[in-house]
């Protein structure tokens, strides 16, 4: 899921609003996720329970709420 999210422009916007750096493409989103989860590769999110938990609490769940809230704005 992290792989797919990093390709999503809405995820870039979500990250950009929370980062101290400009998140504007897949590479910067990937770097932000890796740093936020303390891993060197997104594949580690499948293997490391602590990193997976960080992914879920810092990115996956908040982004789901962000996407739902954003799509309801008219």
PDB file of C-alpha atoms in Angstrom:
ATOM      1  CA  UNK A   1       0.000   0.000   0.000  1.00  0.00           C
ATOM      2  CA  UNK A   2       2.871   2.397   0.754  1.00  0.00           C
ATOM      3  CA  UNK A   3       4.151   1.783  -2.780  1.00  0.00           C
ATOM      4  CA  UNK A   4       0.788   2.766  -4.273  1.00  0.00           C
ATOM      5  CA  UNK A   5       0.233   5.733  -1.987  1.00  0.00           C
ATOM      6  CA  UNK A   6       3.617   7.208  -2.907  1.00  0.00           C
ATOM      7  CA  UNK A   7       2.399   7.369  -6.532  1.00  0.00           C
ATOM      8  CA  UNK A   8      -0.808   9.218  -5.549  1.00  0.00           C
ATOM      9  CA  UNK A   9      -0.844  13.012  -5.931  1.00  0.00           C
ATOM     10  CA  UNK A  10      -3.390  13.337  -3.123  1.00  0.00           C
ATOM     11  CA  UNK A  11      -0.970  11.483  -0.823  1.00  0.00           C
ATOM     12  CA  UNK A  12       1.756  13.953  -1.843  1.00  0.00           C
ATOM     13  CA  UNK A  13      -0.548  16.801  -0.820  1.00  0.00           C
ATOM     14  CA  UNK A  14      -1.364  15.060   2.468  1.00  0.00           C
ATOM     15  CA  UNK A  15       2.351  14.614   3.239  1.00  0.00           C
ATOM     16  CA  UNK A  16       3.253  18.101   2.053  1.00  0.00           C
ATOM     17  CA  UNK A  17       0.813  19.629   4.524  1.00  0.00           C
ATOM     18  CA  UNK A  18       2.563  17.780   7.370  1.00  0.00           C
ATOM     19  CA  UNK A  19       6.206  17.899   6.297  1.00  0.00           C
ATOM     20  CA  UNK A  20       8.914  20.466   6.836  1.00  0.00           C
ATOM     21  CA  UNK A  21       9.970  19.875   3.252  1.00  0.00           C
ATOM     22  CA  UNK A  22       8.221  20.038  -0.113  1.00  0.00           C
ATOM     23  CA  UNK A  23       6.544  16.733  -1.037  1.00  0.00           C
ATOM     24  CA  UNK A  24       5.830  17.022  -4.758  1.00  0.00           C
ATOM     25  CA  UNK A  25       6.455  13.643  -6.375  1.00  0.00           C
ATOM     26  CA  UNK A  26       6.831   9.920  -5.782  1.00  0.00           C
ATOM     27  CA  UNK A  27      10.470  10.173  -4.721  1.00  0.00           C
ATOM     28  CA  UNK A  28       9.919  12.848  -2.097  1.00  0.00           C
ATOM     29  CA  UNK A  29       6.849  11.023  -0.768  1.00  0.00           C
ATOM     30  CA  UNK A  30       8.856   7.798  -0.566  1.00  0.00           C
ATOM     31  CA  UNK A  31      11.677   9.526   1.321  1.00  0.00           C
ATOM     32  CA  UNK A  32       9.185  11.078   3.736  1.00  0.00           C
ATOM     33  CA  UNK A  33       7.534   7.709   4.442  1.00  0.00           C
ATOM     34  CA  UNK A  34      10.869   5.951   4.922  1.00  0.00           C
ATOM     35  CA  UNK A  35      12.063   8.594   7.355  1.00  0.00           C
ATOM     36  CA  UNK A  36       8.748   8.643   9.205  1.00  0.00           C
ATOM     37  CA  UNK A  37       8.754   4.878   9.641  1.00  0.00           C
ATOM     38  CA  UNK A  38      12.477   4.537  10.332  1.00  0.00           C
ATOM     39  CA  UNK A  39      13.134   2.121   7.474  1.00  0.00           C
ATOM     40  CA  UNK A  40      15.334   2.034   4.377  1.00  0.00           C
ATOM     41  CA  UNK A  41      12.788   0.314   2.128  1.00  0.00           C
ATOM     42  CA  UNK A  42       9.002   0.216   1.978  1.00  0.00           C
ATOM     43  CA  UNK A  43       9.214  -3.572   1.878  1.00  0.00           C
ATOM     44  CA  UNK A  44      10.359  -3.459   5.516  1.00  0.00           C
ATOM     45  CA  UNK A  45       6.853  -2.322   6.438  1.00  0.00           C
ATOM     46  CA  UNK A  46       5.696  -5.882   5.731  1.00  0.00           C
ATOM     47  CA  UNK A  47       8.417  -7.435   7.890  1.00  0.00           C
ATOM     48  CA  UNK A  48       8.911  -5.075  10.838  1.00  0.00           C
ATOM     49  CA  UNK A  49       5.904  -4.851  13.183  1.00  0.00           C
ATOM     50  CA  UNK A  50       7.095  -1.562  14.737  1.00  0.00           C
ATOM     51  CA  UNK A  51       7.569   0.051  11.321  1.00  0.00           C
ATOM     52  CA  UNK A  52       4.197  -1.306  10.191  1.00  0.00           C
ATOM     53  CA  UNK A  53       2.554   0.236  13.238  1.00  0.00           C
ATOM     54  CA  UNK A  54       4.190   3.595  12.476  1.00  0.00           C
ATOM     55  CA  UNK A  55       3.013   3.354   8.863  1.00  0.00           C
ATOM     56  CA  UNK A  56      -0.548   2.712   9.982  1.00  0.00           C
ATOM     57  CA  UNK A  57      -0.705   5.418  12.662  1.00  0.00           C
ATOM     58  CA  UNK A  58       1.329   8.108  10.867  1.00  0.00           C
ATOM     59  CA  UNK A  59       0.265   7.575   7.266  1.00  0.00           C
ATOM     60  CA  UNK A  60      -2.298   4.923   6.328  1.00  0.00           C
ATOM     61  CA  UNK A  61      -5.084   5.741   8.795  1.00  0.00           C
ATOM     62  CA  UNK A  62      -4.676   9.547   8.728  1.00  0.00           C
ATOM     63  CA  UNK A  63      -4.499   9.556   4.927  1.00  0.00           C
ATOM     64  CA  UNK A  64      -7.700   7.514   4.727  1.00  0.00           C
ATOM     65  CA  UNK A  65      -9.443  10.100   6.901  1.00  0.00           C
ATOM     66  CA  UNK A  66      -7.892  12.947   4.886  1.00  0.00           C
ATOM     67  CA  UNK A  67      -9.044  11.421   1.617  1.00  0.00           C
ATOM     68  CA  UNK A  68     -12.568  10.899   2.949  1.00  0.00           C
ATOM     69  CA  UNK A  69     -12.764  14.460   4.265  1.00  0.00           C
ATOM     70  CA  UNK A  70     -11.322  15.944   1.076  1.00  0.00           C
ATOM     71  CA  UNK A  71     -13.711  14.041  -1.180  1.00  0.00           C
ATOM     72  CA  UNK A  72     -16.687  15.349   0.799  1.00  0.00           C
ATOM     73  CA  UNK A  73     -15.720  18.989   0.235  1.00  0.00           C
ATOM     74  CA  UNK A  74     -17.932  20.531  -2.444  1.00  0.00           C
TER      75      UNK A  74
END
